[in-house]
GROMACS .gro file of C-alpha atoms in nm:
model
  499
    1UNK     CA    1   0.000   0.000   0.000
    2UNK     CA    2   0.284   0.243   0.088
    3UNK     CA    3   0.442   0.176  -0.251
    4UNK     CA    4   0.113   0.256  -0.425
    5UNK     CA    5   0.089   0.585  -0.232
    6UNK     CA    6   0.450   0.676  -0.320
    7UNK     CA    7   0.386   0.607  -0.687
    8UNK     CA    8   0.070   0.816  -0.679
    9UNK     CA    9   0.257   1.104  -0.514
   10UNK     CA   10   0.531   1.079  -0.773
   11UNK     CA   11   0.273   1.087  -1.050
   12UNK     CA   12   0.110   1.396  -0.899
   13UNK     CA   13   0.444   1.572  -0.889
   14UNK     CA   14   0.475   1.528  -1.265
   15UNK     CA   15   0.118   1.591  -1.377
   16UNK     CA   16  -0.050   1.825  -1.131
   17UNK     CA   17  -0.125   2.178  -1.245
   18UNK     CA   18  -0.098   2.314  -0.891
   19UNK     CA   19   0.174   2.575  -0.825
   20UNK     CA   20   0.519   2.442  -0.745
   21UNK     CA   21   0.572   2.736  -0.508
   22UNK     CA   22   0.252   2.808  -0.318
   23UNK     CA   23   0.405   3.105  -0.136
   24UNK     CA   24   0.495   3.283  -0.460
   25UNK     CA   25   0.154   3.198  -0.604
   26UNK     CA   26  -0.019   3.336  -0.294
   27UNK     CA   27   0.177   3.662  -0.319
   28UNK     CA   28   0.084   3.708  -0.684
   29UNK     CA   29  -0.278   3.616  -0.612
   30UNK     CA   30  -0.296   3.881  -0.340
   31UNK     CA   31  -0.150   4.134  -0.582
   32UNK     CA   32  -0.411   4.045  -0.843
   33UNK     CA   33  -0.689   4.081  -0.586
   34UNK     CA   34  -0.554   4.411  -0.455
   35UNK     CA   35  -0.519   4.560  -0.801
   36UNK     CA   36  -0.866   4.443  -0.902
   37UNK     CA   37  -1.015   4.600  -0.590
   38UNK     CA   38  -0.819   4.918  -0.662
   39UNK     CA   39  -0.966   4.918  -1.012
   40UNK     CA   40  -1.320   4.912  -0.875
   41UNK     CA   41  -1.250   5.159  -0.593
   42UNK     CA   42  -1.087   5.409  -0.832
   43UNK     CA   43  -1.310   5.348  -1.133
   44UNK     CA   44  -1.385   5.718  -1.177
   45UNK     CA   45  -1.021   5.792  -1.257
   46UNK     CA   46  -1.032   5.606  -1.587
   47UNK     CA   47  -1.233   5.636  -1.907
   48UNK     CA   48  -1.568   5.461  -1.922
   49UNK     CA   49  -1.458   5.295  -2.247
   50UNK     CA   50  -1.176   5.347  -2.493
   51UNK     CA   51  -1.112   5.211  -2.843
   52UNK     CA   52  -0.880   4.912  -2.870
   53UNK     CA   53  -0.547   5.015  -3.029
   54UNK     CA   54  -0.447   4.823  -3.340
   55UNK     CA   55  -0.133   4.680  -3.178
   56UNK     CA   56  -0.331   4.548  -2.880
   57UNK     CA   57  -0.584   4.379  -3.106
   58UNK     CA   58  -0.301   4.237  -3.319
   59UNK     CA   59  -0.136   4.086  -3.012
   60UNK     CA   60  -0.434   3.851  -2.983
   61UNK     CA   61  -0.367   3.699  -3.323
   62UNK     CA   62  -0.080   3.494  -3.176
   63UNK     CA   63  -0.058   3.121  -3.237
   64UNK     CA   64  -0.177   2.850  -2.996
   65UNK     CA   65   0.046   2.850  -2.684
   66UNK     CA   66   0.229   2.517  -2.689
   67UNK     CA   67   0.471   2.585  -2.406
   68UNK     CA   68   0.418   2.714  -2.055
   69UNK     CA   69   0.433   3.082  -1.958
   70UNK     CA   70   0.500   3.244  -1.625
   71UNK     CA   71   0.172   3.333  -1.451
   72UNK     CA   72   0.302   3.681  -1.369
   73UNK     CA   73   0.364   3.743  -1.739
   74UNK     CA   74   0.014   3.623  -1.832
   75UNK     CA   75  -0.130   3.855  -1.569
   76UNK     CA   76   0.078   4.145  -1.703
   77UNK     CA   77  -0.069   4.087  -2.047
   78UNK     CA   78  -0.419   4.087  -1.899
   79UNK     CA   79  -0.356   4.404  -1.699
   80UNK     CA   80  -0.213   4.591  -1.999
   81UNK     CA   81  -0.414   4.456  -2.290
   82UNK     CA   82  -0.749   4.331  -2.156
   83UNK     CA   83  -0.860   4.519  -1.845
   84UNK     CA   84  -0.824   4.872  -1.990
   85UNK     CA   85  -1.042   4.787  -2.290
   86UNK     CA   86  -1.341   4.618  -2.124
   87UNK     CA   87  -1.705   4.717  -2.183
   88UNK     CA   88  -1.694   4.971  -1.902
   89UNK     CA   89  -2.017   4.887  -1.721
   90UNK     CA   90  -1.841   4.899  -1.384
   91UNK     CA   91  -1.809   5.276  -1.440
   92UNK     CA   92  -2.091   5.499  -1.308
   93UNK     CA   93  -2.109   5.687  -1.639
   94UNK     CA   94  -2.182   5.372  -1.837
   95UNK     CA   95  -2.543   5.425  -1.943
   96UNK     CA   96  -2.548   5.254  -2.279
   97UNK     CA   97  -2.721   4.925  -2.221
   98UNK     CA   98  -2.895   4.762  -1.926
   99UNK     CA   99  -2.576   4.621  -1.774
  100UNK     CA  100  -2.540   4.601  -1.399
  101UNK     CA  101  -2.234   4.752  -1.236
  102UNK     CA  102  -2.145   4.448  -1.027
  103UNK     CA  103  -2.002   4.473  -0.677
  104UNK     CA  104  -1.680   4.387  -0.498
  105UNK     CA  105  -1.885   4.145  -0.288
  106UNK     CA  106  -2.002   3.963  -0.599
  107UNK     CA  107  -1.647   3.949  -0.730
  108UNK     CA  108  -1.529   3.776  -0.413
  109UNK     CA  109  -1.819   3.532  -0.428
  110UNK     CA  110  -1.725   3.445  -0.786
  111UNK     CA  111  -1.372   3.374  -0.667
  112UNK     CA  112  -1.503   3.145  -0.394
  113UNK     CA  113  -1.727   2.966  -0.642
  114UNK     CA  114  -1.431   2.910  -0.874
  115UNK     CA  115  -1.235   2.766  -0.583
  116UNK     CA  116  -1.510   2.512  -0.511
  117UNK     CA  117  -1.540   2.433  -0.883
  118UNK     CA  118  -1.879   2.274  -0.820
  119UNK     CA  119  -2.092   2.137  -1.103
  120UNK     CA  120  -2.453   2.226  -1.027
  121UNK     CA  121  -2.604   1.989  -1.280
  122UNK     CA  122  -2.706   1.755  -1.001
  123UNK     CA  123  -2.611   1.527  -0.712
  124UNK     CA  124  -2.636   1.595  -0.339
  125UNK     CA  125  -2.416   1.884  -0.228
  126UNK     CA  126  -2.467   2.222  -0.062
  127UNK     CA  127  -2.410   2.447  -0.367
  128UNK     CA  128  -2.738   2.310  -0.508
  129UNK     CA  129  -2.908   2.389  -0.177
  130UNK     CA  130  -2.787   2.748  -0.213
  131UNK     CA  131  -2.954   2.766  -0.554
  132UNK     CA  132  -3.270   2.609  -0.412
  133UNK     CA  133  -3.280   2.869  -0.137
  134UNK     CA  134  -3.279   3.150  -0.393
  135UNK     CA  135  -3.555   2.971  -0.585
  136UNK     CA  136  -3.757   2.970  -0.263
  137UNK     CA  137  -3.689   3.341  -0.205
  138UNK     CA  138  -3.808   3.421  -0.557
  139UNK     CA  139  -4.123   3.213  -0.503
  140UNK     CA  140  -4.205   3.425  -0.201
  141UNK     CA  141  -4.126   3.759  -0.361
  142UNK     CA  142  -4.342   3.687  -0.667
  143UNK     CA  143  -4.617   3.513  -0.464
  144UNK     CA  144  -4.572   3.184  -0.650
  145UNK     CA  145  -4.682   2.854  -0.491
  146UNK     CA  146  -4.446   2.619  -0.309
  147UNK     CA  147  -4.466   2.383  -0.607
  148UNK     CA  148  -4.303   2.643  -0.835
  149UNK     CA  149  -3.956   2.567  -0.971
  150UNK     CA  150  -3.664   2.786  -1.068
  151UNK     CA  151  -3.322   2.760  -1.222
  152UNK     CA  152  -3.020   2.980  -1.292
  153UNK     CA  153  -2.922   3.024  -1.657
  154UNK     CA  154  -2.687   3.249  -1.852
  155UNK     CA  155  -2.942   3.527  -1.899
  156UNK     CA  156  -3.298   3.615  -1.990
  157UNK     CA  157  -3.243   3.525  -2.356
  158UNK     CA  158  -3.193   3.164  -2.244
  159UNK     CA  159  -3.468   3.189  -1.982
  160UNK     CA  160  -3.716   3.313  -2.246
  161UNK     CA  161  -3.619   3.026  -2.476
  162UNK     CA  162  -3.672   2.777  -2.195
  163UNK     CA  163  -4.012   2.931  -2.117
  164UNK     CA  164  -4.113   2.885  -2.481
  165UNK     CA  165  -4.008   2.519  -2.457
  166UNK     CA  166  -4.203   2.466  -2.135
  167UNK     CA  167  -4.511   2.630  -2.287
  168UNK     CA  168  -4.468   2.423  -2.605
  169UNK     CA  169  -4.453   2.100  -2.404
  170UNK     CA  170  -4.755   2.206  -2.199
  171UNK     CA  171  -4.949   2.269  -2.523
  172UNK     CA  172  -4.845   1.955  -2.714
  173UNK     CA  173  -4.775   1.708  -2.434
  174UNK     CA  174  -4.448   1.547  -2.334
  175UNK     CA  175  -4.459   1.304  -2.628
  176UNK     CA  176  -4.378   1.594  -2.860
  177UNK     CA  177  -4.025   1.577  -2.720
  178UNK     CA  178  -3.996   1.228  -2.865
  179UNK     CA  179  -4.193   1.254  -3.189
  180UNK     CA  180  -4.148   1.620  -3.274
  181UNK     CA  181  -4.401   1.900  -3.290
  182UNK     CA  182  -4.595   1.744  -3.580
  183UNK     CA  183  -4.901   1.900  -3.739
  184UNK     CA  184  -5.035   2.037  -3.413
  185UNK     CA  185  -4.703   2.211  -3.344
  186UNK     CA  186  -4.712   2.374  -3.686
  187UNK     CA  187  -5.037   2.545  -3.584
  188UNK     CA  188  -4.906   2.694  -3.257
  189UNK     CA  189  -4.897   3.073  -3.240
  190UNK     CA  190  -4.741   3.302  -2.981
  191UNK     CA  191  -4.786   3.672  -2.910
  192UNK     CA  192  -4.576   3.960  -2.786
  193UNK     CA  193  -4.555   4.334  -2.844
  194UNK     CA  194  -4.363   4.516  -3.115
  195UNK     CA  195  -4.151   4.661  -2.834
  196UNK     CA  196  -4.046   4.320  -2.698
  197UNK     CA  197  -3.683   4.206  -2.699
  198UNK     CA  198  -3.563   4.031  -3.014
  199UNK     CA  199  -3.469   3.720  -2.817
  200UNK     CA  200  -3.839   3.626  -2.804
  201UNK     CA  201  -3.845   3.589  -3.182
  202UNK     CA  202  -3.518   3.399  -3.172
  203UNK     CA  203  -3.661   3.165  -2.909
  204UNK     CA  204  -3.946   3.076  -3.145
  205UNK     CA  205  -3.688   3.004  -3.413
  206UNK     CA  206  -3.473   2.780  -3.193
  207UNK     CA  207  -3.780   2.602  -3.055
  208UNK     CA  208  -3.866   2.493  -3.410
  209UNK     CA  209  -4.190   2.690  -3.424
  210UNK     CA  210  -4.062   2.958  -3.661
  211UNK     CA  211  -4.052   3.333  -3.623
  212UNK     CA  212  -4.365   3.374  -3.837
  213UNK     CA  213  -4.560   3.198  -3.562
  214UNK     CA  214  -4.489   3.494  -3.334
  215UNK     CA  215  -4.749   3.767  -3.371
  216UNK     CA  216  -4.607   4.109  -3.285
  217UNK     CA  217  -4.889   4.322  -3.148
  218UNK     CA  218  -4.890   4.700  -3.166
  219UNK     CA  219  -4.834   4.920  -2.863
  220UNK     CA  220  -5.021   5.211  -2.709
  221UNK     CA  221  -4.891   5.565  -2.649
  222UNK     CA  222  -4.698   5.439  -2.346
  223UNK     CA  223  -4.531   5.162  -2.552
  224UNK     CA  224  -4.732   4.889  -2.374
  225UNK     CA  225  -4.889   4.600  -2.562
  226UNK     CA  226  -5.235   4.687  -2.696
  227UNK     CA  227  -5.446   4.431  -2.508
  228UNK     CA  228  -5.754   4.488  -2.727
  229UNK     CA  229  -5.546   4.424  -3.040
  230UNK     CA  230  -5.398   4.116  -2.873
  231UNK     CA  231  -5.744   3.980  -2.799
  232UNK     CA  232  -5.855   4.046  -3.157
  233UNK     CA  233  -5.550   3.872  -3.308
  234UNK     CA  234  -5.602   3.565  -3.090
  235UNK     CA  235  -5.965   3.548  -3.206
  236UNK     CA  236  -5.863   3.576  -3.572
  237UNK     CA  237  -5.603   3.303  -3.532
  238UNK     CA  238  -5.846   3.068  -3.363
  239UNK     CA  239  -6.103   3.133  -3.637
  240UNK     CA  240  -5.866   3.019  -3.913
  241UNK     CA  241  -5.750   2.710  -3.722
  242UNK     CA  242  -5.431   2.820  -3.544
  243UNK     CA  243  -5.367   2.725  -3.180
  244UNK     CA  244  -5.260   3.020  -2.962
  245UNK     CA  245  -5.039   2.882  -2.683
  246UNK     CA  246  -4.821   3.161  -2.543
  247UNK     CA  247  -4.822   3.533  -2.467
  248UNK     CA  248  -4.494   3.701  -2.370
  249UNK     CA  249  -4.548   4.029  -2.185
  250UNK     CA  250  -4.267   4.271  -2.105
  251UNK     CA  251  -4.176   4.407  -1.764
  252UNK     CA  252  -3.932   4.672  -1.884
  253UNK     CA  253  -3.911   4.692  -2.263
  254UNK     CA  254  -3.569   4.712  -2.419
  255UNK     CA  255  -3.605   5.058  -2.575
  256UNK     CA  256  -3.773   5.264  -2.302
  257UNK     CA  257  -3.845   5.036  -2.007
  258UNK     CA  258  -4.224   5.018  -2.048
  259UNK     CA  259  -4.420   4.765  -1.844
  260UNK     CA  260  -4.715   4.598  -2.013
  261UNK     CA  261  -5.051   4.587  -1.835
  262UNK     CA  262  -4.966   4.254  -1.676
  263UNK     CA  263  -5.296   4.214  -1.497
  264UNK     CA  264  -5.499   4.262  -1.814
  265UNK     CA  265  -5.275   4.024  -2.009
  266UNK     CA  266  -5.299   3.766  -1.729
  267UNK     CA  267  -5.679   3.783  -1.732
  268UNK     CA  268  -5.686   3.741  -2.110
  269UNK     CA  269  -5.451   3.442  -2.095
  270UNK     CA  270  -5.663   3.280  -1.825
  271UNK     CA  271  -5.979   3.327  -2.031
  272UNK     CA  272  -5.813   3.183  -2.341
  273UNK     CA  273  -5.621   2.901  -2.172
  274UNK     CA  274  -5.285   3.041  -2.292
  275UNK     CA  275  -4.948   3.025  -2.116
  276UNK     CA  276  -4.861   3.367  -1.971
  277UNK     CA  277  -4.489   3.442  -1.962
  278UNK     CA  278  -4.325   3.764  -1.844
  279UNK     CA  279  -3.992   3.880  -1.986
  280UNK     CA  280  -3.873   4.072  -1.684
  281UNK     CA  281  -3.505   4.084  -1.780
  282UNK     CA  282  -3.441   4.387  -1.564
  283UNK     CA  283  -3.786   4.521  -1.473
  284UNK     CA  284  -3.901   4.219  -1.272
  285UNK     CA  285  -3.654   4.307  -0.996
  286UNK     CA  286  -3.857   4.621  -0.930
  287UNK     CA  287  -4.032   4.376  -0.698
  288UNK     CA  288  -3.747   4.454  -0.453
  289UNK     CA  289  -3.870   4.815  -0.419
  290UNK     CA  290  -4.195   4.888  -0.231
  291UNK     CA  291  -4.211   5.211  -0.433
  292UNK     CA  292  -4.191   5.038  -0.772
  293UNK     CA  293  -4.342   4.694  -0.706
  294UNK     CA  294  -4.701   4.813  -0.770
  295UNK     CA  295  -4.600   4.876  -1.133
  296UNK     CA  296  -4.568   4.497  -1.166
  297UNK     CA  297  -4.927   4.425  -1.062
  298UNK     CA  298  -5.031   4.098  -1.227
  299UNK     CA  299  -4.683   3.945  -1.245
  300UNK     CA  300  -4.785   3.714  -0.962
  301UNK     CA  301  -5.037   3.558  -1.205
  302UNK     CA  302  -4.772   3.461  -1.461
  303UNK     CA  303  -4.703   3.100  -1.553
  304UNK     CA  304  -4.334   3.183  -1.582
  305UNK     CA  305  -4.100   3.478  -1.529
  306UNK     CA  306  -3.755   3.539  -1.676
  307UNK     CA  307  -3.514   3.785  -1.515
  308UNK     CA  308  -3.148   3.877  -1.476
  309UNK     CA  309  -2.981   3.926  -1.140
  310UNK     CA  310  -2.683   4.073  -1.329
  311UNK     CA  311  -2.884   4.382  -1.423
  312UNK     CA  312  -3.070   4.566  -1.147
  313UNK     CA  313  -2.958   4.302  -0.897
  314UNK     CA  314  -2.594   4.414  -0.946
  315UNK     CA  315  -2.467   4.054  -0.948
  316UNK     CA  316  -2.157   4.009  -1.168
  317UNK     CA  317  -2.222   3.848  -1.507
  318UNK     CA  318  -2.379   3.611  -1.568
  319UNK     CA  319  -2.682   3.529  -1.353
  320UNK     CA  320  -3.007   3.484  -1.542
  321UNK     CA  321  -3.305   3.309  -1.385
  322UNK     CA  322  -3.629   3.135  -1.482
  323UNK     CA  323  -3.919   3.086  -1.240
  324UNK     CA  324  -4.204   2.852  -1.339
  325UNK     CA  325  -4.536   2.832  -1.153
  326UNK     CA  326  -4.594   2.461  -1.219
  327UNK     CA  327  -4.273   2.281  -1.131
  328UNK     CA  328  -4.394   1.952  -1.277
  329UNK     CA  329  -4.464   2.108  -1.617
  330UNK     CA  330  -4.118   2.262  -1.601
  331UNK     CA  331  -3.963   1.923  -1.530
  332UNK     CA  332  -4.157   1.749  -1.806
  333UNK     CA  333  -4.009   1.988  -2.061
  334UNK     CA  334  -3.646   1.894  -1.984
  335UNK     CA  335  -3.604   1.584  -1.766
  336UNK     CA  336  -3.449   1.289  -1.947
  337UNK     CA  337  -3.362   0.954  -1.785
  338UNK     CA  338  -3.009   0.824  -1.830
  339UNK     CA  339  -2.816   0.550  -1.653
  340UNK     CA  340  -2.532   0.785  -1.563
  341UNK     CA  341  -2.783   1.023  -1.401
  342UNK     CA  342  -2.954   0.755  -1.191
  343UNK     CA  343  -3.079   0.880  -0.854
  344UNK     CA  344  -2.997   0.676  -0.548
  345UNK     CA  345  -3.148   0.656  -0.201
  346UNK     CA  346  -2.822   0.759  -0.038
  347UNK     CA  347  -2.473   0.882  -0.122
  348UNK     CA  348  -2.364   1.158  -0.359
  349UNK     CA  349  -2.623   1.058  -0.619
  350UNK     CA  350  -2.913   1.103  -0.378
  351UNK     CA  351  -3.196   1.345  -0.440
  352UNK     CA  352  -3.503   1.346  -0.657
  353UNK     CA  353  -3.515   1.650  -0.885
  354UNK     CA  354  -3.175   1.778  -0.999
  355UNK     CA  355  -3.120   2.109  -1.180
  356UNK     CA  356  -3.044   1.920  -1.502
  357UNK     CA  357  -3.410   1.810  -1.495
  358UNK     CA  358  -3.515   2.174  -1.533
  359UNK     CA  359  -3.299   2.291  -1.821
  360UNK     CA  360  -3.072   2.181  -2.108
  361UNK     CA  361  -2.743   2.202  -1.917
  362UNK     CA  362  -2.581   1.919  -1.727
  363UNK     CA  363  -2.261   2.116  -1.671
  364UNK     CA  364  -2.360   2.424  -1.472
  365UNK     CA  365  -2.149   2.675  -1.280
  366UNK     CA  366  -2.222   2.804  -0.931
  367UNK     CA  367  -2.399   3.126  -1.043
  368UNK     CA  368  -2.617   3.108  -0.736
  369UNK     CA  369  -2.331   3.183  -0.495
  370UNK     CA  370  -2.262   3.539  -0.613
  371UNK     CA  371  -2.637   3.600  -0.613
  372UNK     CA  372  -2.671   3.454  -0.263
  373UNK     CA  373  -2.381   3.668  -0.137
  374UNK     CA  374  -2.535   3.978  -0.294
  375UNK     CA  375  -2.883   3.920  -0.153
  376UNK     CA  376  -2.753   3.821   0.192
  377UNK     CA  377  -2.494   4.099   0.219
  378UNK     CA  378  -2.704   4.393   0.101
  379UNK     CA  379  -3.055   4.268   0.165
  380UNK     CA  380  -3.361   4.314  -0.052
  381UNK     CA  381  -3.445   4.652   0.105
  382UNK     CA  382  -3.113   4.811   0.017
  383UNK     CA  383  -3.111   4.664  -0.333
  384UNK     CA  384  -3.466   4.790  -0.378
  385UNK     CA  385  -3.361   5.139  -0.271
  386UNK     CA  386  -3.079   5.127  -0.526
  387UNK     CA  387  -3.327   5.030  -0.798
  388UNK     CA  388  -3.562   5.313  -0.701
  389UNK     CA  389  -3.265   5.551  -0.699
  390UNK     CA  390  -3.179   5.466  -1.061
  391UNK     CA  391  -3.536   5.555  -1.159
  392UNK     CA  392  -3.508   5.885  -0.970
  393UNK     CA  393  -3.188   5.961  -1.162
  394UNK     CA  394  -3.373   5.892  -1.486
  395UNK     CA  395  -3.632   6.150  -1.383
  396UNK     CA  396  -3.345   6.391  -1.310
  397UNK     CA  397  -3.208   6.333  -1.661
  398UNK     CA  398  -3.557   6.380  -1.803
  399UNK     CA  399  -3.580   6.718  -1.629
  400UNK     CA  400  -3.237   6.818  -1.761
  401UNK     CA  401  -3.343   6.728  -2.116
  402UNK     CA  402  -3.672   6.917  -2.091
  403UNK     CA  403  -3.488   7.222  -1.961
  404UNK     CA  404  -3.241   7.235  -2.252
  405UNK     CA  405  -3.366   7.409  -2.567
  406UNK     CA  406  -3.124   7.207  -2.782
  407UNK     CA  407  -3.248   6.870  -2.658
  408UNK     CA  408  -3.569   6.677  -2.727
  409UNK     CA  409  -3.729   6.402  -2.516
  410UNK     CA  410  -3.846   6.118  -2.743
  411UNK     CA  411  -4.037   5.886  -2.508
  412UNK     CA  412  -4.200   5.879  -2.165
  413UNK     CA  413  -3.963   5.786  -1.882
  414UNK     CA  414  -4.116   5.476  -1.724
  415UNK     CA  415  -3.836   5.338  -1.513
  416UNK     CA  416  -3.465   5.401  -1.563
  417UNK     CA  417  -3.431   5.454  -1.939
  418UNK     CA  418  -3.429   5.797  -2.103
  419UNK     CA  419  -3.443   5.840  -2.481
  420UNK     CA  420  -3.367   6.185  -2.619
  421UNK     CA  421  -3.176   6.360  -2.895
  422UNK     CA  422  -2.990   6.674  -2.984
  423UNK     CA  423  -3.207   6.897  -3.205
  424UNK     CA  424  -3.038   6.794  -3.527
  425UNK     CA  425  -3.074   6.518  -3.783
  426UNK     CA  426  -3.008   6.148  -3.726
  427UNK     CA  427  -2.658   6.163  -3.872
  428UNK     CA  428  -2.550   6.427  -3.622
  429UNK     CA  429  -2.698   6.239  -3.328
  430UNK     CA  430  -2.530   5.918  -3.442
  431UNK     CA  431  -2.195   6.097  -3.443
  432UNK     CA  432  -2.266   6.249  -3.101
  433UNK     CA  433  -2.308   5.903  -2.949
  434UNK     CA  434  -1.979   5.781  -3.100
  435UNK     CA  435  -1.800   6.104  -3.000
  436UNK     CA  436  -1.908   6.067  -2.638
  437UNK     CA  437  -1.812   5.700  -2.623
  438UNK     CA  438  -1.468   5.765  -2.771
  439UNK     CA  439  -1.409   6.059  -2.538
  440UNK     CA  440  -1.430   5.826  -2.239
  441UNK     CA  441  -1.651   6.060  -2.033
  442UNK     CA  442  -1.970   5.856  -2.069
  443UNK     CA  443  -2.118   5.567  -2.267
  444UNK     CA  444  -2.476   5.611  -2.389
  445UNK     CA  445  -2.623   5.383  -2.655
  446UNK     CA  446  -2.885   5.445  -2.921
  447UNK     CA  447  -3.213   5.319  -3.061
  448UNK     CA  448  -3.480   5.431  -3.307
  449UNK     CA  449  -3.819   5.554  -3.188
  450UNK     CA  450  -4.097   5.656  -3.428
  451UNK     CA  451  -3.841   5.678  -3.705
  452UNK     CA  452  -3.603   5.904  -3.511
  453UNK     CA  453  -3.253   5.815  -3.400
  454UNK     CA  454  -3.245   5.841  -3.020
  455UNK     CA  455  -2.966   5.877  -2.768
  456UNK     CA  456  -3.052   5.614  -2.506
  457UNK     CA  457  -2.936   5.637  -2.146
  458UNK     CA  458  -3.006   5.331  -1.932
  459UNK     CA  459  -2.922   5.409  -1.571
  460UNK     CA  460  -2.849   5.081  -1.396
  461UNK     CA  461  -2.517   5.122  -1.210
  462UNK     CA  462  -2.551   5.166  -0.833
  463UNK     CA  463  -2.252   5.404  -0.841
  464UNK     CA  464  -2.419   5.659  -1.070
  465UNK     CA  465  -2.493   6.004  -0.925
  466UNK     CA  466  -2.645   6.333  -1.045
  467UNK     CA  467  -2.298   6.456  -1.136
  468UNK     CA  468  -2.262   6.169  -1.384
  469UNK     CA  469  -2.592   6.269  -1.543
  470UNK     CA  470  -2.467   6.627  -1.569
  471UNK     CA  471  -2.152   6.507  -1.746
  472UNK     CA  472  -2.360   6.314  -2.001
  473UNK     CA  473  -2.583   6.615  -2.074
  474UNK     CA  474  -2.283   6.846  -2.104
  475UNK     CA  475  -2.114   6.601  -2.341
  476UNK     CA  476  -2.423   6.581  -2.566
  477UNK     CA  477  -2.440   6.961  -2.578
  478UNK     CA  478  -2.067   6.998  -2.642
  479UNK     CA  479  -2.039   6.745  -2.922
  480UNK     CA  480  -2.371   6.851  -3.069
  481UNK     CA  481  -2.256   7.211  -3.062
  482UNK     CA  482  -1.930   7.124  -3.230
  483UNK     CA  483  -2.103   6.943  -3.513
  484UNK     CA  484  -2.376   7.202  -3.557
  485UNK     CA  485  -2.164   7.509  -3.487
  486UNK     CA  486  -2.399   7.649  -3.222
  487UNK     CA  487  -2.166   7.678  -2.929
  488UNK     CA  488  -1.926   7.462  -2.727
  489UNK     CA  489  -1.946   7.363  -2.362
  490UNK     CA  490  -1.630   7.217  -2.217
  491UNK     CA  491  -1.661   6.869  -2.066
  492UNK     CA  492  -1.411   6.755  -1.806
  493UNK     CA  493  -1.278   6.414  -1.901
  494UNK     CA  494  -1.136   6.154  -1.660
  495UNK     CA  495  -0.758   6.195  -1.615
  496UNK     CA  496  -0.676   5.890  -1.828
  497UNK     CA  497  -0.918   5.964  -2.110
  498UNK     CA  498  -0.672   6.187  -2.294
  499UNK     CA  499  -0.396   5.927  -2.297
   0.00000   0.00000   0.00000
């Protein structure tokens, strides 16, 4: 036996990827952690975003690394060539897309999760219990029954796809997974608004139902789905022999953050016997805020809800989530028996329902830990206050826009998204957005509303303050003035932006 142990130890010495010098590794690891924390703590001293230099991009055309490299050298390359040219959503002046700012707490939790290296596809271990606890918390917050199920996924795009698959299985029966959707499946129709996220259409494509089976219903003046038009389209489809099976309502549309009349849509779906799904990518977490939660009235009636903790929840990417009212219907859409996934009465393979029974992934990371740390450390009340604060900042930006004669508000401000433009043509406004991004002082994005190019500011980062809004407005006025020749207002850039 001793000889076997010695041989095993000798083999480890030759094949293990662990550090040969743990003390040196520990010192470098502490340096990495310290410098990463410094980067978050001092985020305001650097540009929000900056273009990638040609030589930096070219450096990543190198051949496959056959030999080993010193870890310190690999880290140096990261620090010099990767970190400075990231998306920038950690910065408080990043307002381009609905990206959360993350937290130092979440970063540490991600490190701990990587250290455990747990696979949350199944089996009996505590990381899965952490995920189950968050599922239970979400059940309570959204007033779902104890039989509801939930699962972490990459993001709401995946969660919406999975909801389509659950609704499809509920409509056609579990045998459709074996025999295909058949003639009945070809008659299925789904409904969403013209303002819904494009991933809903893509979900219909991937689910094999086709994008033409998705009816895009018009919206009212507040960009909410027109419920009367929805009802009429369902009636028309039934009349000609189609089988309506799914309505996807939005809790926070992608362009302006509108929330559909969820209660009215829920009542219609109940009358018609149609699956009611809510795409709440960022808006669903308004449930954390007593001030904003009433805007979600009716979400508790949904058959399923998709959301992202990595947006308003400030959890580091990625942490999407799907909640399904009927856990058994959820399981029937994905569970698949296999000898290597056999459940036992005891041991590591114990347990009845594993996460792999509720989604397509058997290999799953520990996304739940950074979410658990975030919810436990800050609490729902504080996170809710942060969410409400971002909406108040949007109202502040709205007031700034309305007060400026050279700016035009293009849509009502529902939550945290403000769409406006400089009083000039689309070409000028398009250049203004690029000018601001390249300056490093802020990062708005753009969209098109009623045929007009819009500057879109999505205020999601918990670090954002009124001063950051003022910088964005000043930048729009400065670059607009430069391009239109009607005056220049100087904008103070971060110290590194000019480098």
